[in-house]
PDB file of C-alpha atoms and ligand atoms in Angstrom:
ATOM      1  CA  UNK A  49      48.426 129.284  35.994  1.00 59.00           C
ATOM      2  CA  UNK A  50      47.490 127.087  33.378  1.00 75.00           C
ATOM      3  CA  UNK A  51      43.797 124.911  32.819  1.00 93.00           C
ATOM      4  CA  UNK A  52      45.082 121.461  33.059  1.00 98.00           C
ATOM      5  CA  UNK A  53      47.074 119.593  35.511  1.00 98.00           C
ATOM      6  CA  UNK A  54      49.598 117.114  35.190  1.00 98.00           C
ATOM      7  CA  UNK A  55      48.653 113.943  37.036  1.00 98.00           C
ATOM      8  CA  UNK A  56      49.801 110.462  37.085  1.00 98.00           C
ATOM      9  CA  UNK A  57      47.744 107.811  35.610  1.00 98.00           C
ATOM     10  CA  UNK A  58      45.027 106.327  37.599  1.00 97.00           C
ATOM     11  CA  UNK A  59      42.919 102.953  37.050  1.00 97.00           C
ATOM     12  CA  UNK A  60      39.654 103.957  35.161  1.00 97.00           C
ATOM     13  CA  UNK A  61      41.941 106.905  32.617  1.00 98.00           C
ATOM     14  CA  UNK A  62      42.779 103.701  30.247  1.00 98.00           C
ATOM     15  CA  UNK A  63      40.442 104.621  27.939  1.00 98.00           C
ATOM     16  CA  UNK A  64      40.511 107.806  27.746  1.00 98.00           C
ATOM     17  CA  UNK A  65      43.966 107.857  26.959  1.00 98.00           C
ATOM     18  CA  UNK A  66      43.138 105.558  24.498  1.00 98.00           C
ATOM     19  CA  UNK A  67      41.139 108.024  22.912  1.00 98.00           C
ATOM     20  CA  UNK A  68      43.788 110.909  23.308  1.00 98.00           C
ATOM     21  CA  UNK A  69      46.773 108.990  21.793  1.00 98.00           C
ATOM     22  CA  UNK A  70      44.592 107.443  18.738  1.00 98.00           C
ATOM     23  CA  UNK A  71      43.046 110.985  17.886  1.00 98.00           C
ATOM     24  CA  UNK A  72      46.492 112.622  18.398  1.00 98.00           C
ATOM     25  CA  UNK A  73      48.001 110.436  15.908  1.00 97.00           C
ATOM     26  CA  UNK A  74      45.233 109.597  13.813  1.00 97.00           C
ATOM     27  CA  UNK A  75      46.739 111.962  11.162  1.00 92.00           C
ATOM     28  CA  UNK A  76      50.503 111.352  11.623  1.00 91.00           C
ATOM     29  CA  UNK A  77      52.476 111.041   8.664  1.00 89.00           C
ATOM     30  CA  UNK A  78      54.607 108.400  10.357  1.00 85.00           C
ATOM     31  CA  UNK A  79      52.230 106.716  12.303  1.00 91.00           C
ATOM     32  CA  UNK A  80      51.005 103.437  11.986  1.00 91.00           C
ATOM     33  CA  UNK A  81      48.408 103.894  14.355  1.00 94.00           C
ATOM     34  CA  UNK A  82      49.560 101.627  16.633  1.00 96.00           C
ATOM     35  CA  UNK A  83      50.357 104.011  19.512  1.00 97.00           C
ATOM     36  CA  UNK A  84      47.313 103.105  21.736  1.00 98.00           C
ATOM     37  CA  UNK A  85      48.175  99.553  21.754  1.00 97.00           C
ATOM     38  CA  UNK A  86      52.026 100.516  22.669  1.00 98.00           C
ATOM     39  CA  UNK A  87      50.863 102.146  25.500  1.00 98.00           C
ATOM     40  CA  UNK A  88      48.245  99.212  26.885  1.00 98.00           C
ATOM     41  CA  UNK A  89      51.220  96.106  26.127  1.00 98.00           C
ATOM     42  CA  UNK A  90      53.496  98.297  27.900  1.00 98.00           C
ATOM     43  CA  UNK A  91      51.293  98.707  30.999  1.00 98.00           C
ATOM     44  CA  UNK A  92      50.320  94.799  30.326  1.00 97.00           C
ATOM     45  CA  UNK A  93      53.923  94.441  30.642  1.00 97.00           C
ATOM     46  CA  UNK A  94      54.421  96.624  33.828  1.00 98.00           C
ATOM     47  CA  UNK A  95      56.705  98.526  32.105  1.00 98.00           C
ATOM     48  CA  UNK A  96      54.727 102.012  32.602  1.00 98.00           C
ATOM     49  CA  UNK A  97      57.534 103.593  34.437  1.00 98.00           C
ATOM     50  CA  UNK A  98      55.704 106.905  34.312  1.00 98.00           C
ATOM     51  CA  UNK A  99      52.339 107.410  33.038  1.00 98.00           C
ATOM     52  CA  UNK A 100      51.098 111.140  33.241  1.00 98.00           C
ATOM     53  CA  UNK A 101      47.838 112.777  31.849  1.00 98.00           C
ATOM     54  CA  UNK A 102      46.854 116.446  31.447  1.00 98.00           C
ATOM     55  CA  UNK A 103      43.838 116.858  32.516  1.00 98.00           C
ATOM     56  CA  UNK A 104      40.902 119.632  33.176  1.00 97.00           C
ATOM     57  CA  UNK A 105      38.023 119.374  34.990  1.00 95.00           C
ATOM     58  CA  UNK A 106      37.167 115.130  34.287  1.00 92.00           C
ATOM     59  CA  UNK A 107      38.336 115.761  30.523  1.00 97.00           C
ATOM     60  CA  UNK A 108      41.820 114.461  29.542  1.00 98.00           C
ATOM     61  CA  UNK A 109      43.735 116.584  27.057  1.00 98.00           C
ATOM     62  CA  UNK A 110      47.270 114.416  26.637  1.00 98.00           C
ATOM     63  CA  UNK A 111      49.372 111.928  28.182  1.00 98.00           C
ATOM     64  CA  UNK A 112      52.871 111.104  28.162  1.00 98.00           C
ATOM     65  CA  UNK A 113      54.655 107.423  28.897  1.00 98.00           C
ATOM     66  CA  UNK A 114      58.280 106.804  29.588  1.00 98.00           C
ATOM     67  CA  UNK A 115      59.232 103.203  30.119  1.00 98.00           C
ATOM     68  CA  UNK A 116      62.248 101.156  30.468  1.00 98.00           C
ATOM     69  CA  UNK A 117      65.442 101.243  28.132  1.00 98.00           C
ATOM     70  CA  UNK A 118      67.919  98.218  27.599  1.00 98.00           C
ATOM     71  CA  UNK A 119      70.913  99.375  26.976  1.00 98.00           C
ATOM     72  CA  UNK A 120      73.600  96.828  25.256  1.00 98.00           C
ATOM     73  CA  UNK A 121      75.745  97.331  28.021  1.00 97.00           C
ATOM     74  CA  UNK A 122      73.354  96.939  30.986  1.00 96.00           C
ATOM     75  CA  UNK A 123      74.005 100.252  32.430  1.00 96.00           C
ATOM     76  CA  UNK A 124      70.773 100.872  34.438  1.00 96.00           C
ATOM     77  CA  UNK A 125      68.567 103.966  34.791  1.00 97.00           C
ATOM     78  CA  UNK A 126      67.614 104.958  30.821  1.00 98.00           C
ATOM     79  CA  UNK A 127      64.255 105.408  30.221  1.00 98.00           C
ATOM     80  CA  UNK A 128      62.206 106.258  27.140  1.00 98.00           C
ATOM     81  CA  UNK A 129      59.647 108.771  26.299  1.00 98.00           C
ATOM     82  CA  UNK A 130      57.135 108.276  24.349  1.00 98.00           C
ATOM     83  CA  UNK A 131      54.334 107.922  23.269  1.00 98.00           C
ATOM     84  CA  UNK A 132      53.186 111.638  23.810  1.00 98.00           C
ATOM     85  CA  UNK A 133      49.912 112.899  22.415  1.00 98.00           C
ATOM     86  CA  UNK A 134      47.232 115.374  23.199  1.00 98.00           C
ATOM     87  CA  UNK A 135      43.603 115.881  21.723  1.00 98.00           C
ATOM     88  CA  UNK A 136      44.417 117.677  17.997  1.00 97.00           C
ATOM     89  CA  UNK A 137      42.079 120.449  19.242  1.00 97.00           C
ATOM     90  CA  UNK A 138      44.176 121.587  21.640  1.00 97.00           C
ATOM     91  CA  UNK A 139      47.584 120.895  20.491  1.00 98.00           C
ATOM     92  CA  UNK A 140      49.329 124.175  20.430  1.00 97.00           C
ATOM     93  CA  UNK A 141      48.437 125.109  23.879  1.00 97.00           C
ATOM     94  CA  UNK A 142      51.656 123.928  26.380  1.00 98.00           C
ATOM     95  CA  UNK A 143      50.226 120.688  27.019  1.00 98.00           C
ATOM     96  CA  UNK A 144      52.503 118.622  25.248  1.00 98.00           C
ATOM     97  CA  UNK A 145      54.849 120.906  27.146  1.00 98.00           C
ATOM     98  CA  UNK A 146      54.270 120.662  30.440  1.00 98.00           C
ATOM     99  CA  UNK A 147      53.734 117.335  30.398  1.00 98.00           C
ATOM    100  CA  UNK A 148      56.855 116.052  28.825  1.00 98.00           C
ATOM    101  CA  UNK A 149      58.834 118.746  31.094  1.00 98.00           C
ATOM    102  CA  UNK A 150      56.829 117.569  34.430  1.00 98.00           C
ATOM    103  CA  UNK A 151      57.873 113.667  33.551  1.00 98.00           C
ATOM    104  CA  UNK A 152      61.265 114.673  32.707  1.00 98.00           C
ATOM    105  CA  UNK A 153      61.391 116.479  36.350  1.00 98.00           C
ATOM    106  CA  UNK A 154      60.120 113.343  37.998  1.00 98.00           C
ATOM    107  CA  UNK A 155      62.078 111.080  36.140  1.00 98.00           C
ATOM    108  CA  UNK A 156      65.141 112.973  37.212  1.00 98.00           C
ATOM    109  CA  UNK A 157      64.114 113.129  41.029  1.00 98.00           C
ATOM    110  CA  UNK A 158      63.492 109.477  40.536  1.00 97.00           C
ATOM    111  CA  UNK A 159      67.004 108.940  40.230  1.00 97.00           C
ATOM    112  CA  UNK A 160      67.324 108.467  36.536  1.00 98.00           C
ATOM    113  CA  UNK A 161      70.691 108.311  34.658  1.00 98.00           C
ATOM    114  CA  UNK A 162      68.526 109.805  31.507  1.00 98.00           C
ATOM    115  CA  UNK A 163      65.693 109.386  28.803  1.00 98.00           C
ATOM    116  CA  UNK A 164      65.818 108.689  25.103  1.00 98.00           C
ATOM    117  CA  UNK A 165      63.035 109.632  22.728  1.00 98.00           C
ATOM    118  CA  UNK A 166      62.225 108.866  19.036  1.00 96.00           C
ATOM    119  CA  UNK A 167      60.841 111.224  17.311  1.00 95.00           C
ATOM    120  CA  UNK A 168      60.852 114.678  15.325  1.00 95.00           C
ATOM    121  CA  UNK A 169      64.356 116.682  16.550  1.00 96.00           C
ATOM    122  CA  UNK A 170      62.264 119.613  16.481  1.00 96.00           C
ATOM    123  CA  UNK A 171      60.061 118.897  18.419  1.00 97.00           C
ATOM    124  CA  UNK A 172      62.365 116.988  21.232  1.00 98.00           C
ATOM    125  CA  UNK A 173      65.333 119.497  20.612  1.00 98.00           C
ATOM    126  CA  UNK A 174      63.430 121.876  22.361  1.00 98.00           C
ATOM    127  CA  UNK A 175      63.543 120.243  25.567  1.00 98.00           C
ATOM    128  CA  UNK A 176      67.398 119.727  25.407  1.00 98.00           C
ATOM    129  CA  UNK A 177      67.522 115.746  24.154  1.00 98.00           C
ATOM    130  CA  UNK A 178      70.106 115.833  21.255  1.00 96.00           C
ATOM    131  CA  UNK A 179      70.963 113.418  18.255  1.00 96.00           C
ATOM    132  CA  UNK A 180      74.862 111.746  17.573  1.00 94.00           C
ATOM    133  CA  UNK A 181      75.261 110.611  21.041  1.00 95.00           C
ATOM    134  CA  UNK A 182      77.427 107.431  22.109  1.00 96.00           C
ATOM    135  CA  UNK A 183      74.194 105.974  22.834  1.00 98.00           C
ATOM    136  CA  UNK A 184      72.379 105.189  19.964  1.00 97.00           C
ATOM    137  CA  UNK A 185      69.966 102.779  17.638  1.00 97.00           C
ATOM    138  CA  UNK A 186      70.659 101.171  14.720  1.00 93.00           C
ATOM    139  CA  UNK A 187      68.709 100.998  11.953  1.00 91.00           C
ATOM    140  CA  UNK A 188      67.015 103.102   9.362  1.00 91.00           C
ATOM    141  CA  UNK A 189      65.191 105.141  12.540  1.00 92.00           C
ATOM    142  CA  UNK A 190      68.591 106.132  14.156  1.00 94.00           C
ATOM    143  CA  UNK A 191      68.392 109.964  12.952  1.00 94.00           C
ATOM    144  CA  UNK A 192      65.048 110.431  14.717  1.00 96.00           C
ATOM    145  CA  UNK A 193      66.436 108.622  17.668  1.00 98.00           C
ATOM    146  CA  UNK A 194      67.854 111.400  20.553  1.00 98.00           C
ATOM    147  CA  UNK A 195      69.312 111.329  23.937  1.00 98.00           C
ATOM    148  CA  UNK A 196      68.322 113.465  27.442  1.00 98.00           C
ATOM    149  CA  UNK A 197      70.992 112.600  29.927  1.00 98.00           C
ATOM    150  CA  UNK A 198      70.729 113.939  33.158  1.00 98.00           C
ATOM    151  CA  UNK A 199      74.594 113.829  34.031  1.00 94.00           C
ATOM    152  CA  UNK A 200      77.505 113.831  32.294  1.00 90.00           C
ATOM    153  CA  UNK A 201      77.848 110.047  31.512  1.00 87.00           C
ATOM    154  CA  UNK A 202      76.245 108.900  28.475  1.00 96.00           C
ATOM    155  CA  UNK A 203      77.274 105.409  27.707  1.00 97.00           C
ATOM    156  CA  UNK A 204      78.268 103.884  24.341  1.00 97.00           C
ATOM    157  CA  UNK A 205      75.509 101.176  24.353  1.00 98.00           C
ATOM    158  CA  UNK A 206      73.235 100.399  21.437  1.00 98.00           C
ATOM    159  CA  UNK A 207      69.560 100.606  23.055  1.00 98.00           C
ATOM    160  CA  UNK A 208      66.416  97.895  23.157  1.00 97.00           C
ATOM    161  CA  UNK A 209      62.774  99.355  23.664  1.00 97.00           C
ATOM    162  CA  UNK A 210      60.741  97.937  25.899  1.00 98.00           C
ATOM    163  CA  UNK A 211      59.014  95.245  24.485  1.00 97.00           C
ATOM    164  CA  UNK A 212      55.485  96.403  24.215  1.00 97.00           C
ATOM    165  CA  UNK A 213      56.803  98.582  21.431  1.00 95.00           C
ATOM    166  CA  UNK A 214      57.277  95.426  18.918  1.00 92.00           C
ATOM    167  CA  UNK A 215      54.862  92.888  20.105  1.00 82.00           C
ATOM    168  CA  UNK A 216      51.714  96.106  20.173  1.00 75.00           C
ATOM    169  CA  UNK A 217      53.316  96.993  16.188  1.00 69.00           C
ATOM    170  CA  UNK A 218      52.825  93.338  15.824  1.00 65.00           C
ATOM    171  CA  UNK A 219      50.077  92.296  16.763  1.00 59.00           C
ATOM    172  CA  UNK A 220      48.073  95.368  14.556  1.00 51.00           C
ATOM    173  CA  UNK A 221      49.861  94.656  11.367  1.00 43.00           C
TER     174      UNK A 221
HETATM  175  C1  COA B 273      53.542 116.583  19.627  1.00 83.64           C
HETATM  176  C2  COA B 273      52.479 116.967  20.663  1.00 83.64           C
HETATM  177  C3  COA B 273      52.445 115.943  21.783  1.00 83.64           C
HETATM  178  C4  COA B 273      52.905 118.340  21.236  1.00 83.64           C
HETATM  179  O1  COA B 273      51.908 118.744  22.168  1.00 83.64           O
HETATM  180  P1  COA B 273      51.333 120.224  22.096  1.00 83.64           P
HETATM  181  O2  COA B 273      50.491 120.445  23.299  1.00 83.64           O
HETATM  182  O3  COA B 273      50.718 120.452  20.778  1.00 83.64           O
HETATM  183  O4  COA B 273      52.704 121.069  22.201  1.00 83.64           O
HETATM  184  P2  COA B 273      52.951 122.432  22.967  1.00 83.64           P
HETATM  185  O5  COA B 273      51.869 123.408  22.620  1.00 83.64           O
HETATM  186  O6  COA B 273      53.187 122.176  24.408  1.00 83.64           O
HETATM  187  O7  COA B 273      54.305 122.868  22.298  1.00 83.64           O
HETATM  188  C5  COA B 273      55.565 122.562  22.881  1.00 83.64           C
HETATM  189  C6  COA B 273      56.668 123.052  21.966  1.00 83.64           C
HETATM  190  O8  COA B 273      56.874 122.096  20.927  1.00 83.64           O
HETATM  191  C7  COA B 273      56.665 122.681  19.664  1.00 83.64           C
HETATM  192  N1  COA B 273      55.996 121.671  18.843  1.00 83.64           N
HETATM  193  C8  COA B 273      54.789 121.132  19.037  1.00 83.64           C
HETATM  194  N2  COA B 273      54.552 120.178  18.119  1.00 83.64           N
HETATM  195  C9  COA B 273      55.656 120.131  17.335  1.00 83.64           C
HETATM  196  C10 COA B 273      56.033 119.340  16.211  1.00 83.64           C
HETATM  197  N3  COA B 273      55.231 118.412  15.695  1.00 83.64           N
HETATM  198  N4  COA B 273      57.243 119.562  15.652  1.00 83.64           N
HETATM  199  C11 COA B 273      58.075 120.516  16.151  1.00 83.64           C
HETATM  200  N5  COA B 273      57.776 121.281  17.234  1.00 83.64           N
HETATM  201  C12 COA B 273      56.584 121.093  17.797  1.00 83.64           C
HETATM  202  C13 COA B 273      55.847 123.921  19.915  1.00 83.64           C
HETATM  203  O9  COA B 273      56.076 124.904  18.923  1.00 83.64           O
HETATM  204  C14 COA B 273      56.350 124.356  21.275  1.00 83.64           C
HETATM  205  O10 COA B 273      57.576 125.019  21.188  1.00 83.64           O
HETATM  206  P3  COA B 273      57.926 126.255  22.129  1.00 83.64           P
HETATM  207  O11 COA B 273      57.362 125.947  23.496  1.00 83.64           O
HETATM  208  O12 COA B 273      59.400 126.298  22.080  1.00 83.64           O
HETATM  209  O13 COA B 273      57.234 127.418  21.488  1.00 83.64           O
HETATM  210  C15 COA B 273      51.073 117.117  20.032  1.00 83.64           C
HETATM  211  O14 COA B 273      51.106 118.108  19.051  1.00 83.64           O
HETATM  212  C16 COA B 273      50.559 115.809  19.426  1.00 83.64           C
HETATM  213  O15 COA B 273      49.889 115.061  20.099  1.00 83.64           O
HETATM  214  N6  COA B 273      50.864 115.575  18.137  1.00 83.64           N
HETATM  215  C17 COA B 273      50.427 114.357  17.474  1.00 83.64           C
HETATM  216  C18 COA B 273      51.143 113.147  18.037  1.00 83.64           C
HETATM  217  C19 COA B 273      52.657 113.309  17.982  1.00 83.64           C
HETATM  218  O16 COA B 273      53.222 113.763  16.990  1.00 83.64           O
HETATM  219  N7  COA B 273      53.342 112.914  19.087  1.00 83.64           N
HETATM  220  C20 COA B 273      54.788 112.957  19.168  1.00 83.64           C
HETATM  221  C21 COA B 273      55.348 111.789  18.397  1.00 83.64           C
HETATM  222  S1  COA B 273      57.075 111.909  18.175  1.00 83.64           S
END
């Protein structure tokens, strides 16, 4: 049995997972350190479709967001993942594991047609999304940009992040 649990997010853990998600990607070659504010525009928003910590004892040790994806074609039921962090001293562990694979459970069961992620294919291969699907971004990101789908439909739609992932990228610039 592992040390943490997998929770969803209650009122009063906003700023700890503040605190997770700007440590996490303080260091980030890619990041512009504007994860935290993603995260509290997209709950602004109400587009926190799924907000999870990991957490042991009071102490939280990650969290993982999924939110609604447009797709070009209005096929409902995509979601996106992201952003996922947990504290750099105990990355390594099977956080980041169990709690992308306990959101991508309850996403499922939630009746989900699937989940998109951008981010390293290493990292997200792992878990089964996969790159060069019909379903795709455009722009200079599209490489990093992969595709879970939880049947066998995967539509040929160009997607739209929520919004909180522009206007937080925005507003920190
Ligand atoms: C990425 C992150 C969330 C993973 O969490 P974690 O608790 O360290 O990961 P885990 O220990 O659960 O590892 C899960 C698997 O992913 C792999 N993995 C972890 N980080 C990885 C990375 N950056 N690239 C490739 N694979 C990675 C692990 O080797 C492990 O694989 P395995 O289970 O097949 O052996 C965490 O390292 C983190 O917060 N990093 C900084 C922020 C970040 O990069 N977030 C993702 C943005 S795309």
């Amino acid at each position: 049995m592992s040390e943490w649990l997998i929770r969803s997010e209650r009122p009063g853990d906003e700023p700890a997972i503040h605190s997770v998600t700007k440590a996490a990607f303080a260091d980030h070659p890619h990041s512009q350190g504007t994860e935290p504010a993603i995260i509290e525009a997209l709950r602004a928003d109400g587009d926190l479709t799924l907000s999870l910590v990991a957490e042991a004892g009071s102490t939280i040790l990650g969290h993982a967001a999924f939110s609604p994806a447009h797709l070009s074609g209005d096929e409902a039921g995509w979601y996106t993942l992201g952003p996922v962090a947990v504290l750099p001293e105990r990355q390594g562990q099977g956080i980041g594991r169990s709690l992308i694979e306990a959101g991508l459970t309850q996403m499922r069961a939630a009746g989900a047609q699937g989940v998109v992620v951008l981010g390293e294919p290493d990292l997200y291969g792992r878990f089964g999304f996969r790159r060069g699907t019909a379903l795709h971004i455009d722009g200079p990101l599209a490489s990093y940009f992969q595709v879970l789908p939880f049947g066998s439909a995967v539509p040929a739609s160009t997607v739209a992040f929520a919004p909180g992932f522009a206007s937080a990228s925005a507003r920190d610039r």
